[in-house]
Coordinates of C-alpha atoms in Angstrom, one line a residue:
M1 CA 112.3 84.8 95.6
S2 CA 111.1 88.2 94.5
L3 CA 109.3 90.5 96.9
K4 CA 105.5 90.3 96.7
S5 CA 102.8 92.4 98.3
F6 CA 99.5 91.1 99.8
I7 CA 97.9 93.7 97.5
E8 CA 97.3 92.3 94.1
V9 CA 99.4 94.1 91.5
H10 CA 99.0 93.6 87.8
P11 CA 102.3 92.6 86.1
E12 CA 102.1 95.6 83.8
S13 CA 101.4 98.0 86.7
H14 CA 103.9 100.9 87.2
F15 CA 103.6 100.6 90.9
P16 CA 104.6 97.2 92.4
I17 CA 106.2 96.8 95.8
Q18 CA 109.6 97.2 94.2
N19 CA 108.7 100.8 93.4
L20 CA 106.7 102.6 96.1
P21 CA 106.9 106.1 94.6
Y22 CA 105.9 109.1 96.8
G23 CA 103.2 111.6 96.0
V24 CA 100.7 113.9 97.7
F25 CA 96.9 113.4 97.4
K26 CA 93.4 114.2 98.7
P27 CA 91.2 111.2 99.3
Q28 CA 88.1 113.4 99.1
P29 CA 87.7 116.9 97.7
S30 CA 87.2 118.4 101.2
S31 CA 90.2 116.4 102.6
S32 CA 93.5 118.0 103.5
P33 CA 96.5 117.0 101.3
R34 CA 98.7 114.2 102.7
P35 CA 101.7 112.1 101.6
G36 CA 101.2 108.7 100.1
V37 CA 102.9 105.9 98.1
A38 CA 101.4 104.2 95.1
I39 CA 101.0 100.4 95.3
G40 CA 99.2 98.7 92.5
D41 CA 95.8 100.4 92.1
Y42 CA 95.9 102.0 95.5
V43 CA 97.5 104.9 97.4
L44 CA 98.8 104.0 100.9
D45 CA 98.0 107.0 103.1
L46 CA 101.2 107.7 105.0
S47 CA 99.5 110.0 107.5
E48 CA 97.4 107.0 108.7
I49 CA 100.5 104.8 108.9
A50 CA 102.3 107.4 110.9
S51 CA 99.4 108.0 113.2
A52 CA 99.2 104.2 113.8
G53 CA 102.9 104.4 115.0
L54 CA 104.1 102.0 112.3
F55 CA 107.2 104.1 111.4
D56 CA 109.2 102.6 114.3
G57 CA 112.8 102.7 113.0
P58 CA 115.4 104.7 114.8
I59 CA 115.1 107.9 112.7
L60 CA 111.4 108.0 111.8
K61 CA 110.0 106.9 115.2
N62 CA 110.7 110.5 116.3
S63 CA 110.2 112.2 112.9
S64 CA 107.1 110.6 111.4
D65 CA 105.2 113.8 111.8
C66 CA 106.8 114.6 108.4
F67 CA 104.0 112.4 107.0
L68 CA 101.3 114.7 108.5
E69 CA 102.5 117.6 106.3
P70 CA 100.6 118.7 103.1
N71 CA 103.8 118.1 101.1
L72 CA 107.0 116.0 101.1
N73 CA 109.5 118.7 101.8
K74 CA 110.0 117.9 105.5
F75 CA 110.5 114.2 104.7
L76 CA 113.0 115.1 102.0
A77 CA 115.0 117.3 104.4
L78 CA 115.6 114.3 106.7
G79 CA 118.1 112.8 104.2
R80 CA 119.0 109.5 102.6
P81 CA 119.1 107.4 105.9
A82 CA 115.5 108.4 106.6
W83 CA 114.5 107.7 103.0
K84 CA 116.0 104.2 103.2
E85 CA 114.4 103.5 106.5
A86 CA 111.0 104.6 105.2
R87 CA 111.3 102.4 102.1
S88 CA 112.3 99.4 104.2
S89 CA 109.4 99.9 106.6
L90 CA 106.9 100.3 103.9
Q91 CA 108.1 97.3 101.8
K92 CA 107.9 95.2 105.0
L93 CA 104.4 96.5 105.9
L94 CA 103.1 95.8 102.4
S95 CA 104.7 92.4 101.9
A96 CA 102.7 89.3 101.6
T97 CA 104.2 87.7 104.7
E98 CA 103.6 90.7 107.1
P99 CA 100.3 90.6 109.0
T100 CA 100.4 94.1 110.6
L101 CA 98.4 95.8 107.8
R102 CA 97.3 92.8 105.9
D103 CA 95.2 91.4 108.8
N104 CA 94.0 94.7 110.2
A105 CA 90.8 95.4 108.3
N106 CA 90.1 98.7 110.0
L107 CA 93.5 100.2 109.3
R108 CA 93.5 98.8 105.7
Q109 CA 90.2 100.5 105.1
K110 CA 91.5 103.8 106.3
A111 CA 95.0 103.6 104.8
L112 CA 94.5 102.1 101.4
V113 CA 92.6 104.4 99.0
P114 CA 91.7 103.4 95.4
L115 CA 94.0 105.4 93.1
D116 CA 91.1 106.3 90.8
K117 CA 89.2 108.0 93.6
V118 CA 91.9 110.4 94.7
E119 CA 93.1 113.9 93.6
L120 CA 96.8 113.9 93.0
L121 CA 98.6 117.2 93.7
L122 CA 102.1 118.6 93.3
P123 CA 104.1 116.5 95.8
I124 CA 106.6 119.2 96.8
V125 CA 106.8 122.9 97.3
I126 CA 109.3 123.8 94.6
G127 CA 111.3 126.8 95.7
D128 CA 113.6 126.9 92.6
Y129 CA 113.7 125.2 89.2
T130 CA 116.6 124.8 86.9
D131 CA 116.5 123.3 83.4
F132 CA 119.7 121.7 82.0
F133 CA 120.6 120.9 78.4
S134 CA 122.2 117.5 78.8
S135 CA 121.4 115.4 75.7
M136 CA 124.1 115.6 73.0
H137 CA 121.7 114.5 70.3
H138 CA 119.2 117.2 71.2
A139 CA 122.0 119.9 71.3
K140 CA 123.4 118.7 68.0
N141 CA 120.0 118.7 66.3
C142 CA 119.0 122.2 67.6
G143 CA 122.4 123.6 66.7
T144 CA 122.1 122.2 63.2
I145 CA 118.6 123.7 62.7
F146 CA 119.5 127.2 63.9
R147 CA 123.2 127.5 63.1
G148 CA 123.9 124.9 60.4
P149 CA 125.8 121.6 60.4
E150 CA 129.4 123.0 60.4
N151 CA 129.6 123.6 64.2
P152 CA 126.2 122.7 65.8
I153 CA 127.4 122.2 69.4
P154 CA 129.2 125.1 71.1
A155 CA 132.6 124.3 72.5
N156 CA 131.6 125.0 76.1
W157 CA 128.8 122.3 76.0
F158 CA 131.4 119.5 76.3
H159 CA 133.0 121.1 79.4
L160 CA 130.0 121.9 81.6
P161 CA 126.3 121.0 82.0
I162 CA 124.6 124.1 80.6
A163 CA 121.4 125.2 82.2
Y164 CA 119.1 128.2 82.8
H165 CA 117.0 129.2 85.8
G166 CA 113.3 128.5 85.1
R167 CA 110.1 129.6 86.7
A168 CA 108.9 127.5 89.6
S169 CA 105.5 129.2 89.9
S170 CA 104.2 127.8 86.6
I171 CA 105.1 124.1 87.3
V172 CA 101.8 122.2 87.3
I173 CA 100.7 118.6 88.0
S174 CA 99.9 116.2 85.2
G175 CA 96.4 116.6 83.8
T176 CA 96.4 120.5 84.0
D177 CA 95.5 122.2 80.8
I178 CA 98.2 124.4 79.2
I179 CA 97.0 127.7 77.9
R180 CA 98.6 128.7 74.6
P181 CA 100.9 131.6 75.4
R182 CA 101.0 135.0 73.7
G183 CA 104.2 136.8 72.9
Q184 CA 106.4 138.3 70.3
G185 CA 108.0 136.5 67.4
H186 CA 110.5 137.4 64.7
P187 CA 109.4 140.3 62.5
A188 CA 108.9 139.7 58.8
G189 CA 111.2 142.0 56.8
K190 CA 111.0 145.5 58.1
A191 CA 107.6 145.0 59.8
P192 CA 107.3 145.2 63.6
P193 CA 107.7 142.0 65.5
Y194 CA 104.8 139.5 65.4
F195 CA 102.6 139.6 68.5
G196 CA 99.9 137.1 69.3
P197 CA 99.3 133.4 70.3
S198 CA 102.4 131.3 69.7
L199 CA 102.3 129.6 66.3
K200 CA 105.1 127.1 67.1
L201 CA 104.0 125.5 70.4
D202 CA 106.0 122.4 71.3
Y203 CA 106.5 119.7 73.9
E204 CA 109.8 118.6 75.3
L205 CA 110.4 115.1 76.7
E206 CA 112.3 115.5 79.9
M207 CA 112.8 114.1 83.3
A208 CA 113.5 116.1 86.5
A209 CA 115.4 115.4 89.7
V210 CA 113.9 116.3 93.0
V211 CA 116.5 117.7 95.5
G212 CA 116.3 116.0 98.9
T213 CA 118.8 117.5 101.3
G214 CA 120.3 120.8 100.3
N215 CA 123.7 122.4 100.9
E216 CA 124.8 125.5 102.8
L217 CA 125.4 128.7 100.8
G218 CA 129.1 128.8 99.8
K219 CA 129.6 125.0 100.2
P220 CA 129.6 123.0 97.0
V221 CA 128.5 119.4 96.8
D222 CA 131.2 116.9 95.8
V223 CA 130.2 115.1 92.6
N224 CA 130.8 111.7 94.3
E225 CA 128.4 112.6 97.1
A226 CA 125.8 114.3 95.0
A227 CA 123.5 111.2 94.8
D228 CA 122.8 111.6 98.5
H229 CA 121.2 115.0 97.7
I230 CA 118.8 113.6 95.1
F231 CA 115.5 112.1 96.4
G232 CA 114.2 110.8 93.1
L233 CA 112.9 111.5 89.6
V234 CA 109.6 112.6 87.9
L235 CA 108.6 112.8 84.3
M236 CA 108.5 116.4 82.9
N237 CA 107.2 118.2 79.9
D238 CA 109.0 121.5 79.3
W239 CA 106.4 123.1 77.1
S240 CA 108.1 125.5 74.7
A241 CA 106.9 128.3 72.4
R242 CA 109.6 128.1 69.7
D243 CA 108.7 131.4 67.9
I244 CA 108.7 133.4 71.2
Q245 CA 111.9 131.6 72.3
A246 CA 113.8 132.2 69.0
W247 CA 113.1 136.0 69.1
E248 CA 113.9 136.5 72.8
Y249 CA 116.7 134.1 73.7
V250 CA 119.7 136.3 72.6
P251 CA 121.5 137.4 74.7
L252 CA 120.2 136.0 78.0
G253 CA 118.4 132.8 77.1
P254 CA 114.9 131.4 77.5
F255 CA 112.2 133.5 79.2
L256 CA 108.6 133.8 78.1
G257 CA 109.0 131.0 75.6
K258 CA 109.3 128.6 78.5
S259 CA 107.8 130.2 81.6
F260 CA 104.1 129.8 80.7
G261 CA 103.9 126.2 81.9
T262 CA 105.9 123.1 82.8
T263 CA 104.1 119.8 83.6
I264 CA 105.5 117.1 86.0
S265 CA 104.1 113.6 86.8
P266 CA 102.7 113.2 90.4
W267 CA 104.8 110.3 91.6
I268 CA 108.5 110.7 92.6
V269 CA 110.4 107.4 92.0
T270 CA 113.3 107.2 94.4
L271 CA 116.9 106.6 93.3
D272 CA 116.7 103.4 95.5
A273 CA 113.9 102.1 93.4
L274 CA 115.8 102.9 90.2
E275 CA 119.2 101.5 91.4
P276 CA 118.6 98.0 89.8
F277 CA 118.3 99.8 86.4
S278 CA 121.4 101.8 86.7
C279 CA 123.8 101.6 83.7
D280 CA 127.1 103.1 82.5
A281 CA 126.8 106.7 81.4
P282 CA 128.3 107.6 77.9
K283 CA 132.1 108.1 77.8
Q284 CA 132.8 111.8 78.0
D285 CA 135.4 113.3 75.6
P286 CA 137.2 115.5 76.6
Q287 CA 137.6 114.4 80.2
P288 CA 135.6 116.7 82.4
L289 CA 137.4 119.0 84.9
P290 CA 138.2 117.4 88.2
Y291 CA 135.1 118.7 90.1
L292 CA 132.9 116.9 87.5
A293 CA 135.0 113.7 87.3
E294 CA 133.1 110.8 88.9
K295 CA 134.4 107.6 90.4
I296 CA 131.3 105.9 89.1
S297 CA 129.4 107.6 86.3
K298 CA 125.9 106.2 85.8
N299 CA 122.6 106.7 84.1
Y300 CA 119.4 104.7 84.3
D301 CA 117.7 102.5 81.7
I302 CA 114.3 104.2 81.7
S303 CA 112.2 103.7 78.5
L304 CA 110.4 106.9 77.6
E305 CA 107.4 107.4 75.2
V306 CA 105.4 110.4 74.0
Q307 CA 101.9 110.2 72.5
I308 CA 99.8 112.9 71.0
K309 CA 96.0 112.7 70.9
P310 CA 94.4 115.4 68.6
A311 CA 91.1 116.9 69.6
G312 CA 88.2 114.6 68.7
A313 CA 90.5 111.7 67.9
K314 CA 89.7 108.3 69.3
D315 CA 93.3 107.1 69.7
S316 CA 96.7 108.6 70.5
T317 CA 99.7 108.3 68.2
V318 CA 103.2 107.4 69.6
I319 CA 105.6 110.0 68.2
T320 CA 108.7 109.5 70.4
R321 CA 110.5 106.5 71.9
S322 CA 113.6 107.4 73.8
N323 CA 115.6 106.4 76.9
F324 CA 117.0 108.3 79.9
N325 CA 120.4 106.6 79.2
H326 CA 120.9 108.9 76.2
L327 CA 121.9 111.8 78.5
Y328 CA 125.6 112.9 78.2
W329 CA 125.8 114.7 81.6
T330 CA 124.6 112.7 84.6
L331 CA 122.3 113.8 87.3
T332 CA 125.1 113.9 89.8
Q333 CA 127.3 116.0 87.5
Q334 CA 124.4 118.4 87.1
L335 CA 123.9 118.8 90.8
A336 CA 127.7 119.2 91.5
H337 CA 128.0 121.8 88.8
H338 CA 124.9 123.7 90.1
T339 CA 126.6 124.1 93.5
I340 CA 130.3 124.6 92.4
N341 CA 129.9 128.4 92.7
G342 CA 128.5 128.0 96.2
C343 CA 124.8 128.1 95.2
N344 CA 122.7 126.6 97.8
L345 CA 120.0 124.0 96.9
R346 CA 117.0 123.3 99.1
P347 CA 114.6 120.4 99.7
G348 CA 112.1 120.3 96.9
D349 CA 114.1 122.2 94.3
L350 CA 113.7 120.7 90.9
F351 CA 116.2 120.4 88.0
G352 CA 115.2 119.2 84.6
T353 CA 117.5 117.1 82.4
G354 CA 116.8 119.0 79.1
T355 CA 115.1 117.3 76.2
I356 CA 116.0 113.6 76.1
S357 CA 116.7 112.8 72.4
G358 CA 118.5 109.7 71.1
P359 CA 120.4 109.2 67.9
E360 CA 117.5 107.9 65.7
P361 CA 114.7 110.2 64.3
E362 CA 112.0 108.2 66.2
S363 CA 113.9 109.0 69.5
Y364 CA 113.8 112.8 69.0
G365 CA 112.3 114.4 72.0
C366 CA 110.3 117.4 70.6
L367 CA 108.5 118.5 67.5
L368 CA 111.3 121.0 66.7
E369 CA 113.5 118.0 65.9
L370 CA 110.8 115.6 64.6
T371 CA 109.5 118.1 62.0
W372 CA 112.9 119.8 61.6
N373 CA 111.4 123.2 62.7
G374 CA 108.2 122.6 60.7
Q375 CA 109.8 121.6 57.4
K376 CA 108.7 118.0 57.6
P377 CA 105.1 117.6 58.9
L378 CA 104.6 114.6 61.2
S379 CA 101.7 112.2 60.5
L380 CA 99.4 111.3 63.4
N381 CA 97.6 108.5 61.6
G382 CA 95.6 110.9 59.5
P383 CA 96.1 114.5 60.6
S384 CA 99.6 115.9 60.5
R385 CA 101.5 118.3 62.8
K386 CA 104.3 120.8 62.4
F387 CA 103.7 122.0 65.9
L388 CA 100.9 121.6 68.5
E389 CA 97.4 122.7 67.8
D390 CA 94.6 123.6 70.3
G391 CA 93.0 120.5 71.7
D392 CA 96.1 118.3 71.3
E393 CA 96.8 116.2 74.4
V394 CA 100.5 115.2 75.0
T395 CA 101.2 112.3 77.3
I396 CA 104.7 111.2 78.4
T397 CA 105.2 107.8 80.1
G398 CA 108.3 106.1 81.4
H399 CA 109.2 102.8 83.0
C400 CA 112.0 100.4 83.8
K401 CA 111.5 96.7 82.9
G402 CA 112.4 94.3 85.8
N403 CA 112.1 90.5 86.0
G404 CA 108.3 90.1 86.1
Y405 CA 107.6 93.7 87.2
N406 CA 107.9 97.3 86.1
V407 CA 109.1 100.3 88.0
G408 CA 107.2 103.2 86.3
F409 CA 106.3 106.8 86.7
G410 CA 102.7 106.8 85.7
K411 CA 101.8 109.6 83.3
C412 CA 102.7 113.2 82.6
S413 CA 100.0 114.7 80.4
G414 CA 98.6 118.1 79.4
K415 CA 96.2 119.4 76.8
I416 CA 96.6 122.7 74.8
V417 CA 93.7 125.1 75.1
P418 CA 93.3 128.5 73.4
P419 CA 94.5 131.7 75.1
H420 CA 92.0 133.7 77.0
P421 CA 90.2 136.4 75.0

């Protein structure tokens, strides 16, 4: 018999008792931020559950003050045994057969807050942010666009998960407007470089892993133990100014074409919740070096979708349908590679997957690919787009399909607004 909650959860909800993703919220504008988990149309206030002494397992009975913090970092630092204990306690507390919360009207009123009444915040303090480049289809398409079809993917790509160090300070929560960036672009002929608002603003369909426990400086993480250092996943939009990026990226890689804004979804779905949806990762050829060779190499079957809603439009148009399982390099390989030189990761660090494109045109994860760098405008049921225009709202969603339930991520959305005068 499948697990059921005493809280009514719609079959299409992203947040059944099988999920219980973690976030941080304010129940009232004047309230202090506190951790919560999403269940159906409610947020369970973990500060109230902790204050009531209901985290009574061997680890959390002495560490439940982590749920009195304004972010999840202290909880993340406790490690996988604590995460598993919290999940077990919360699933029991919210189950249909458990009276502790179900039959306590006073505690229910304090601890269960309607989701549509709360303000959702960044769930973690992000000390560092790294963005990988792990989809072979995306790498091939971008290489073909910029370098031609003869040798689109550089030789090193098949030997290591390529990444760059991004800007943590401009990561924002879903629903935050994105201001169109200004910068330089390629000069026309012998003229000076273009300077002004980006003319090629793009989205990138990504997901991002949240680091749980870190590692000591100088001590790499074994690839077969890397999953114990990953708390969970969020949706991510790595907004990109393609004209700024193209002019600046040689020789040191992305800078101002990326650092103006990155959006993440508010709910962190744990690896434990995703485990029923794990699947084999693609076969890697050539074989990776020993430090990247996994005993079990797995991805997750997460259906992903991107919609654009132009300013003034009544409806959104679906422009991308992809899946997390298209990634060539796994999350655990990304983390192991990140630390192989001795780099230390810390709780709350974020690393993006890179754009998640599949083999078919409808699964391409950005406008650069969908419009082939603006050569083939994309129809939005009337208006067309080469790149994003002011007022366009981009929404990313993702979910796993279970037997009678979904494990989902909610939404990752942002609207493009003009630059300040």
